[in-house]
Short mmCIF file of N, CA and C in Angstrom, two decimals:
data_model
loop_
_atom_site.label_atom_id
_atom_site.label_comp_id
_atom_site.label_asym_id
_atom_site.label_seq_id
_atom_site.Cartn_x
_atom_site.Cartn_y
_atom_site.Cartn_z
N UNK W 1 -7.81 16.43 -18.17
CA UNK W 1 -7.77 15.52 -19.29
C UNK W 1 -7.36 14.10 -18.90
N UNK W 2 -7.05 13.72 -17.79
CA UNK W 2 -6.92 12.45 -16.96
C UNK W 2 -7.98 11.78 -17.61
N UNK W 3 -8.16 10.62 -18.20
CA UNK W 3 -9.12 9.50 -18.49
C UNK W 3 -8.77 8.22 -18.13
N UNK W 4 -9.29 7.16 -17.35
CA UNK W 4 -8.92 6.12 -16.89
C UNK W 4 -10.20 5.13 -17.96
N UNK W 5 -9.41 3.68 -18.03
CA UNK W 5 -10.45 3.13 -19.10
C UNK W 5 -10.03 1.57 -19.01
N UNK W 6 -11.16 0.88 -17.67
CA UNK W 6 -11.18 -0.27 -17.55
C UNK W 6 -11.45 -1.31 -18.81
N UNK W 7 -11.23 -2.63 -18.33
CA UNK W 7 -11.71 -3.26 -19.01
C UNK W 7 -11.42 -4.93 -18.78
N UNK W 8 -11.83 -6.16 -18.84
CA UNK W 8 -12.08 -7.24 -18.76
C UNK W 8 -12.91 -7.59 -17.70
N UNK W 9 -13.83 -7.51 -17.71
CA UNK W 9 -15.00 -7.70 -16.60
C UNK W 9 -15.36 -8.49 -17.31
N UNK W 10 -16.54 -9.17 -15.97
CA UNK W 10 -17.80 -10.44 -16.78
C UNK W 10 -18.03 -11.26 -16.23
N UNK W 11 -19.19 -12.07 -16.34
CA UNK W 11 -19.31 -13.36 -15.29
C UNK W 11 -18.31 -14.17 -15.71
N UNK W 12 -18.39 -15.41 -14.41
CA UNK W 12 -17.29 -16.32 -14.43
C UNK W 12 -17.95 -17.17 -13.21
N UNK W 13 -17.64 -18.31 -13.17
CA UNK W 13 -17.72 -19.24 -11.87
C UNK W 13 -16.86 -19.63 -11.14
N UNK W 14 -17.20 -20.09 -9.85
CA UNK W 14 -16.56 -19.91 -8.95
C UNK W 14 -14.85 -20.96 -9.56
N UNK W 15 -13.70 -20.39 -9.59
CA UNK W 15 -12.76 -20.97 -9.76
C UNK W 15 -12.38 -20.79 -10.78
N UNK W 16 -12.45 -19.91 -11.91
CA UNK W 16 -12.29 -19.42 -12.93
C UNK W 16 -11.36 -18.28 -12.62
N UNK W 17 -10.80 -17.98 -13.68
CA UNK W 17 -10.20 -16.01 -13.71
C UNK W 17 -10.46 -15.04 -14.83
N UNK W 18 -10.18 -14.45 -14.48
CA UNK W 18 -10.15 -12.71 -15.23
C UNK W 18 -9.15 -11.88 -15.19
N UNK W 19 -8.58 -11.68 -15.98
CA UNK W 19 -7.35 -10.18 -16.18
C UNK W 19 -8.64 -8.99 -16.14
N UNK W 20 -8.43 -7.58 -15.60
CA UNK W 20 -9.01 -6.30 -15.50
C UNK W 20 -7.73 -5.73 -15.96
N UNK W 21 -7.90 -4.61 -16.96
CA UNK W 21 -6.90 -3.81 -17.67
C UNK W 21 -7.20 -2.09 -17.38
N UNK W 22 -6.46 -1.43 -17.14
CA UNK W 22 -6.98 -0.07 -17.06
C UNK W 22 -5.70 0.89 -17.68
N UNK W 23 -6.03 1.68 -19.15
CA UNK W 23 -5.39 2.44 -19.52
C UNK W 23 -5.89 3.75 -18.79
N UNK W 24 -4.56 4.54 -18.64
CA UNK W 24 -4.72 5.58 -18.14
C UNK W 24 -3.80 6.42 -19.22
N UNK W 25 -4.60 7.78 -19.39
CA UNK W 25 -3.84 8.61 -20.17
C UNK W 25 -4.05 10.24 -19.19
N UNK W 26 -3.36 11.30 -19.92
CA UNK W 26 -3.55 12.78 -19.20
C UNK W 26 -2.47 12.73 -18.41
N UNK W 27 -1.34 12.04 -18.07
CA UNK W 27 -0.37 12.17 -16.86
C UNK W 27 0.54 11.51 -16.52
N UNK W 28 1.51 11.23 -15.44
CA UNK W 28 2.09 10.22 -14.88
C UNK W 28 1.85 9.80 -13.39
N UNK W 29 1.73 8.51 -13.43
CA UNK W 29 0.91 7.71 -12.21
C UNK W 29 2.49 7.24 -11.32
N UNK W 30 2.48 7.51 -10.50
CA UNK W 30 3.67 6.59 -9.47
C UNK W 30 2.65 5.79 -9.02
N UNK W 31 1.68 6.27 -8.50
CA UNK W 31 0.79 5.12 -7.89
C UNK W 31 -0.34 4.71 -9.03
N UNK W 32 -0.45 2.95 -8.80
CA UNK W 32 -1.55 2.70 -9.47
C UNK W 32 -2.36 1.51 -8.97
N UNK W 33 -3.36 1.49 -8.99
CA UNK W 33 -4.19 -0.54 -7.87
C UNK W 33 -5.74 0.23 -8.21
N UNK W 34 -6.17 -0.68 -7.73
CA UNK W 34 -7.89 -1.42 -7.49
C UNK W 34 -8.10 -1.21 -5.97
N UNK W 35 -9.86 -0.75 -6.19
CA UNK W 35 -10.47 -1.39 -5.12
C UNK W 35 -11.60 -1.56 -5.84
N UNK W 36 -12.40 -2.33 -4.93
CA UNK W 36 -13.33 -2.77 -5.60
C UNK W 36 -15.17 -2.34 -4.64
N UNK W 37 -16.08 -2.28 -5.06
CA UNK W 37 -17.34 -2.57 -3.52
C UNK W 37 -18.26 -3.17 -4.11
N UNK W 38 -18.74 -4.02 -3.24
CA UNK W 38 -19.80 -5.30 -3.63
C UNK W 38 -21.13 -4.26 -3.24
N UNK W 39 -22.27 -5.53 -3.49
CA UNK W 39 -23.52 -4.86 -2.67
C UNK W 39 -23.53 -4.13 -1.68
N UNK W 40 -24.36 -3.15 -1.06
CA UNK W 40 -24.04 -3.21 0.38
C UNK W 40 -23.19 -2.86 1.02
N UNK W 41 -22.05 -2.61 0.42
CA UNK W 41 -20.61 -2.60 1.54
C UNK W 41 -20.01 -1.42 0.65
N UNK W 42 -19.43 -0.89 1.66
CA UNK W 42 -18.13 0.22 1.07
C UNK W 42 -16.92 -0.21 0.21
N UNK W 43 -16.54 0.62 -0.24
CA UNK W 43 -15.32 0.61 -1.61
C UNK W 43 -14.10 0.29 -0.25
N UNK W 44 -13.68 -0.78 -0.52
CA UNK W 44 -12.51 -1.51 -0.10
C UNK W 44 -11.49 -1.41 -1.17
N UNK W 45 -9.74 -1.24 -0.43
CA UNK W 45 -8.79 -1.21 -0.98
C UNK W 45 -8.46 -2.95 -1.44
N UNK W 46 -7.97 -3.34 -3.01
CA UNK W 46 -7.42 -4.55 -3.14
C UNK W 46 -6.09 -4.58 -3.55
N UNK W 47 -5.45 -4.04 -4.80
CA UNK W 47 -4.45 -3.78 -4.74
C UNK W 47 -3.51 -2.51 -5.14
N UNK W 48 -2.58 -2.69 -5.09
CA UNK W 48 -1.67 -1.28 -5.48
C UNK W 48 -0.13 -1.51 -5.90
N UNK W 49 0.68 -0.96 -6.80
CA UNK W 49 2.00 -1.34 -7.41
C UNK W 49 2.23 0.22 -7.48
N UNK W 50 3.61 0.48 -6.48
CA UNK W 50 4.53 1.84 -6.90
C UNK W 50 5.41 2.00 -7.95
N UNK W 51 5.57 2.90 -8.46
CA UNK W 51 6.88 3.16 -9.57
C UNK W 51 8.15 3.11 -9.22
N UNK W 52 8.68 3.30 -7.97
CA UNK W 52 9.93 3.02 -7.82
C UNK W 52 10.77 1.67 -7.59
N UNK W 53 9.77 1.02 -7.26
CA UNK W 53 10.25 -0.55 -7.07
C UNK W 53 9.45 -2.06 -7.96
N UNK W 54 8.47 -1.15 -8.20
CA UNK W 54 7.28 -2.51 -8.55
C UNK W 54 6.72 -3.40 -7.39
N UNK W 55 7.03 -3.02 -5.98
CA UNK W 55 6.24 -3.92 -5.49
C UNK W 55 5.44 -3.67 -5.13
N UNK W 56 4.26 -4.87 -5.06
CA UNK W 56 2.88 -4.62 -4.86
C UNK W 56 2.11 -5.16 -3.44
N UNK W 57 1.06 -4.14 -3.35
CA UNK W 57 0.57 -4.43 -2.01
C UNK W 57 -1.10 -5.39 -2.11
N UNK W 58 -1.75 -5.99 -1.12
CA UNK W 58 -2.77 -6.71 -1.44
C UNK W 58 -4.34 -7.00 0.17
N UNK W 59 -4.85 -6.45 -0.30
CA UNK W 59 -5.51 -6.75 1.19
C UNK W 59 -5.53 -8.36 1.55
N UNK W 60 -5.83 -8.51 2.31
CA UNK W 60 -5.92 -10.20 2.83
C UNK W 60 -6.40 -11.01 2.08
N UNK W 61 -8.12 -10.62 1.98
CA UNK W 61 -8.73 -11.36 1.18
C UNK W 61 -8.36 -12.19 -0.09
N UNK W 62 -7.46 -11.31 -1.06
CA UNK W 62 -7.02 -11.49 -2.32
C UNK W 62 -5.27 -12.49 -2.31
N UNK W 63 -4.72 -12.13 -1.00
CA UNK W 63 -3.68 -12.72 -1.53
C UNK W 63 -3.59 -13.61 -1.93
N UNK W 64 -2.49 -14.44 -2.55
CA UNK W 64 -2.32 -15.33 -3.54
C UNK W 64 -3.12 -15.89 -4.63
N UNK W 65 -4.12 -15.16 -4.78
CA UNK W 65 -4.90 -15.63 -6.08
C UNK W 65 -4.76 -14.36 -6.89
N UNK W 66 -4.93 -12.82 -6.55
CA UNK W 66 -4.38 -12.34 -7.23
C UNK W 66 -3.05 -11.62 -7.51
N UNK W 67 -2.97 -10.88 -8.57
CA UNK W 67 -1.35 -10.00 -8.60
C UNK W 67 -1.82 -8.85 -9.63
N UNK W 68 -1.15 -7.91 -9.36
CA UNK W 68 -1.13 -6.22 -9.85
C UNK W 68 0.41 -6.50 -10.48
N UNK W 69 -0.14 -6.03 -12.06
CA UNK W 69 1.20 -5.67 -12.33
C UNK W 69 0.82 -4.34 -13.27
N UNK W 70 2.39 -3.71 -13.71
CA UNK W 70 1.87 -1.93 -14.86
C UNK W 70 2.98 -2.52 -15.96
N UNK W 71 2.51 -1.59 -16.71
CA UNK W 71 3.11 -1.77 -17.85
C UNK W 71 3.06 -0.05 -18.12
N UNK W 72 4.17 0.52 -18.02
CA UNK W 72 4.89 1.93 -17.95
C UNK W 72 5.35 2.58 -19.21
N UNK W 73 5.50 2.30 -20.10
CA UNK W 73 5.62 2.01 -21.30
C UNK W 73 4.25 2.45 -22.02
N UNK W 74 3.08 1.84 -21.34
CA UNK W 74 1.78 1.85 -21.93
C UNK W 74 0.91 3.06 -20.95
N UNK W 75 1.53 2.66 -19.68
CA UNK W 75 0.72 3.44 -18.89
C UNK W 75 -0.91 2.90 -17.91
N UNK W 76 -0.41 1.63 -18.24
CA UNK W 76 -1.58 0.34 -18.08
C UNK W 76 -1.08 -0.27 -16.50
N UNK W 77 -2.19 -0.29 -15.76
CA UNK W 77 -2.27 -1.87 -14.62
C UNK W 77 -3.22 -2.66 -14.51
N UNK W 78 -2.82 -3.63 -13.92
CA UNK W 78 -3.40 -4.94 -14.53
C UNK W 78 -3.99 -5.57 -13.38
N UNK W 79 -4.57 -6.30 -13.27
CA UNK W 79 -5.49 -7.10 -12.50
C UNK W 79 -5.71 -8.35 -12.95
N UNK W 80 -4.79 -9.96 -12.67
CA UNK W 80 -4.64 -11.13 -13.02
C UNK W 80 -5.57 -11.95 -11.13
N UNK W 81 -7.22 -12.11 -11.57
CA UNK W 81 -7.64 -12.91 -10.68
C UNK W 81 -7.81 -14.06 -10.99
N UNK W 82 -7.14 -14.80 -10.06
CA UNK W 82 -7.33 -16.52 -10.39
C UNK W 82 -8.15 -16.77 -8.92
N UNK W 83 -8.75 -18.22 -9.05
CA UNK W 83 -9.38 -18.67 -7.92
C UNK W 83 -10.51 -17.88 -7.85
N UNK W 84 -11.21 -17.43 -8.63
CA UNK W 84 -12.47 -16.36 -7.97
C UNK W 84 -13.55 -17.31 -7.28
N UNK W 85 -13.94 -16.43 -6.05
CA UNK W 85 -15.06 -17.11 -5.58
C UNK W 85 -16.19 -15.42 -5.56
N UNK W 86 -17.40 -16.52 -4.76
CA UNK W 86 -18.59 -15.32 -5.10
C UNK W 86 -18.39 -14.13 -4.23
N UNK W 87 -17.30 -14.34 -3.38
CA UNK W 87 -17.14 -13.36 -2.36
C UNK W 87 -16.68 -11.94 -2.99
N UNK W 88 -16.22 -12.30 -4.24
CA UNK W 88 -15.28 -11.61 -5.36
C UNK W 88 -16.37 -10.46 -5.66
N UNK W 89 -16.93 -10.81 -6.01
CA UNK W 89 -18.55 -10.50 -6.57
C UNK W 89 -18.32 -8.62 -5.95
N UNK W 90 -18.00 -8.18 -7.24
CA UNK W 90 -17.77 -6.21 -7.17
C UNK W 90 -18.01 -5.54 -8.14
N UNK W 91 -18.16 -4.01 -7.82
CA UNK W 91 -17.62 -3.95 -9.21
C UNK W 91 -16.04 -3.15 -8.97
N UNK W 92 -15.25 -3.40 -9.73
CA UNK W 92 -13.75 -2.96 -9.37
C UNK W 92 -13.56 -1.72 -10.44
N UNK W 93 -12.75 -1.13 -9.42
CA UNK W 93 -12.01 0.62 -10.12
C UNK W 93 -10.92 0.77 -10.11
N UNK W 94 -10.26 1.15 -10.74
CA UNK W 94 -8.96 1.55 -11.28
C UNK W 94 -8.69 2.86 -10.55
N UNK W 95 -7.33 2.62 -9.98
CA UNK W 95 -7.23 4.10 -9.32
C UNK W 95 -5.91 4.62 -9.67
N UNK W 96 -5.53 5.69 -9.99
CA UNK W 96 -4.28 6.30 -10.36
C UNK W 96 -3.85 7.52 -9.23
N UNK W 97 -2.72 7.61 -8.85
CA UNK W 97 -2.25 9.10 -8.43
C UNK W 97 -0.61 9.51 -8.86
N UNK W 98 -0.31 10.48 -8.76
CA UNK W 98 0.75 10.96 -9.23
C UNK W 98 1.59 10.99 -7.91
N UNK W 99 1.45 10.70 -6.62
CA UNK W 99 2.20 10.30 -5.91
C UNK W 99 2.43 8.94 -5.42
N UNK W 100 1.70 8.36 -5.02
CA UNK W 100 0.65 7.28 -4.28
C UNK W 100 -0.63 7.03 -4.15
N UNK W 101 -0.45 5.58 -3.73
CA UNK W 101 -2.19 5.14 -3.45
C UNK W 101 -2.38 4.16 -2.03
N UNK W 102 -3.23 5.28 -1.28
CA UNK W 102 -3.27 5.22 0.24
C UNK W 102 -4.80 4.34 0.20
N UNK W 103 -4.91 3.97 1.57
CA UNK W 103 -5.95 3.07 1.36
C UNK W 103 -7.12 3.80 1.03
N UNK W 104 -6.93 5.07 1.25
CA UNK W 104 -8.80 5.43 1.10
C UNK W 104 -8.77 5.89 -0.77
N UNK W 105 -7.35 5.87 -1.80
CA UNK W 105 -7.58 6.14 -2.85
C UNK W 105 -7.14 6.95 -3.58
N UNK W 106 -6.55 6.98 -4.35
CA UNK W 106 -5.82 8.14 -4.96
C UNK W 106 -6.41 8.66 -5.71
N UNK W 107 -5.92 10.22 -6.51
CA UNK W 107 -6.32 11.27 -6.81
C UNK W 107 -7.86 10.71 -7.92
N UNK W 108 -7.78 9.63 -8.85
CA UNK W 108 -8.14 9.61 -10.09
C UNK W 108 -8.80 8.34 -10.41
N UNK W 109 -9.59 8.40 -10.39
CA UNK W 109 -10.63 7.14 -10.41
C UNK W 109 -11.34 6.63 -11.70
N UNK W 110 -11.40 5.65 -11.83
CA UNK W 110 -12.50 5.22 -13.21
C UNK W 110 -13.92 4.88 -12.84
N UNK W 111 -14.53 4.66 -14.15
CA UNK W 111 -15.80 4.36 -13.89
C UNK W 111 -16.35 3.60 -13.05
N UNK W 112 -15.06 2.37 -13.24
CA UNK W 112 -15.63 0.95 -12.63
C UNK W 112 -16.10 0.07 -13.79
N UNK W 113 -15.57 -1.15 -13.31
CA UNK W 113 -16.52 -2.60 -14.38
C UNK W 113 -16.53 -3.90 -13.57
N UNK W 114 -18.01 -4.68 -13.87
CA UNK W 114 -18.63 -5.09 -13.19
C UNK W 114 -17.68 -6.33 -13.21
N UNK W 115 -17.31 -7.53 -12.02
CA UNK W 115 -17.00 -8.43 -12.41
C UNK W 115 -17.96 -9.69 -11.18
N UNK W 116 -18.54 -10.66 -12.03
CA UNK W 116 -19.35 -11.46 -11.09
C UNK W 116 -18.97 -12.95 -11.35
N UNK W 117 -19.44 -13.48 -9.55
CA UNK W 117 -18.64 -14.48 -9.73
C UNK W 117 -19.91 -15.53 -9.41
N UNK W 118 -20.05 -16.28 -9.79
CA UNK W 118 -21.65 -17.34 -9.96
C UNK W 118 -21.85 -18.43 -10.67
N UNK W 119 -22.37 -19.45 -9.60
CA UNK W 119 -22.00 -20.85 -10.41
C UNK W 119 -23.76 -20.90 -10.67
#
């Protein structure tokens, strides 16, 4: 009964942002983050936030433009991208596990929603 349920996708140009929202219901998540895969290329890890501390992890590409935060309470993580460029250009998934989230992905995955970046 796990259901994951993205949401704020959409075009945007280069230098613009987007929040991505993902409710998760059916469980409790210690681990929760994104990856995302463009054309062509494999599902890459972007970010991830644990339950015991809140801090969050980020592949290279993304640092400082974006940040992962949860809202525990709701059961929600978040995805705040600023600076997008076309490199951005994915579609991104929501990933949940009840322990952690290792780079190749934890237990519980969403659909995915598209987010494009194009001037």
């Amino acid at each position: 009964q796990v259901h994951l349920v993205e949401s704020g996708g959409g075009l945007v140009q280069p230098g613009e942002s987007l929040r991505l929202s993902c409710a998760a219901s059916g469980g409790f998540f210690a681990g929760m983050g994104w990856f995302r895969q463009a054309p062509g290329k494999e599902r890459e890890y972007v970010a991830a936030m644990g339950r015991r501390d809140y801090t969050a992890t980020y592949t290279d590409s993304v640092k400082g433009r974006f940040t992962v935060s949860r809202d525990d309470s709701k059961s929600m993580v978040f995805l705040q991208m600023n600076d997008l460029k076309p490199e951005d250009t994915a579609v991104y998934y929501c990933n949940v596990d009840p322990v952690m989230i290792p780079r190749i992905g934890g237990r519980y995955w969403g659909q995915g929603i598209q987010v494009t970046v194009s001037s």
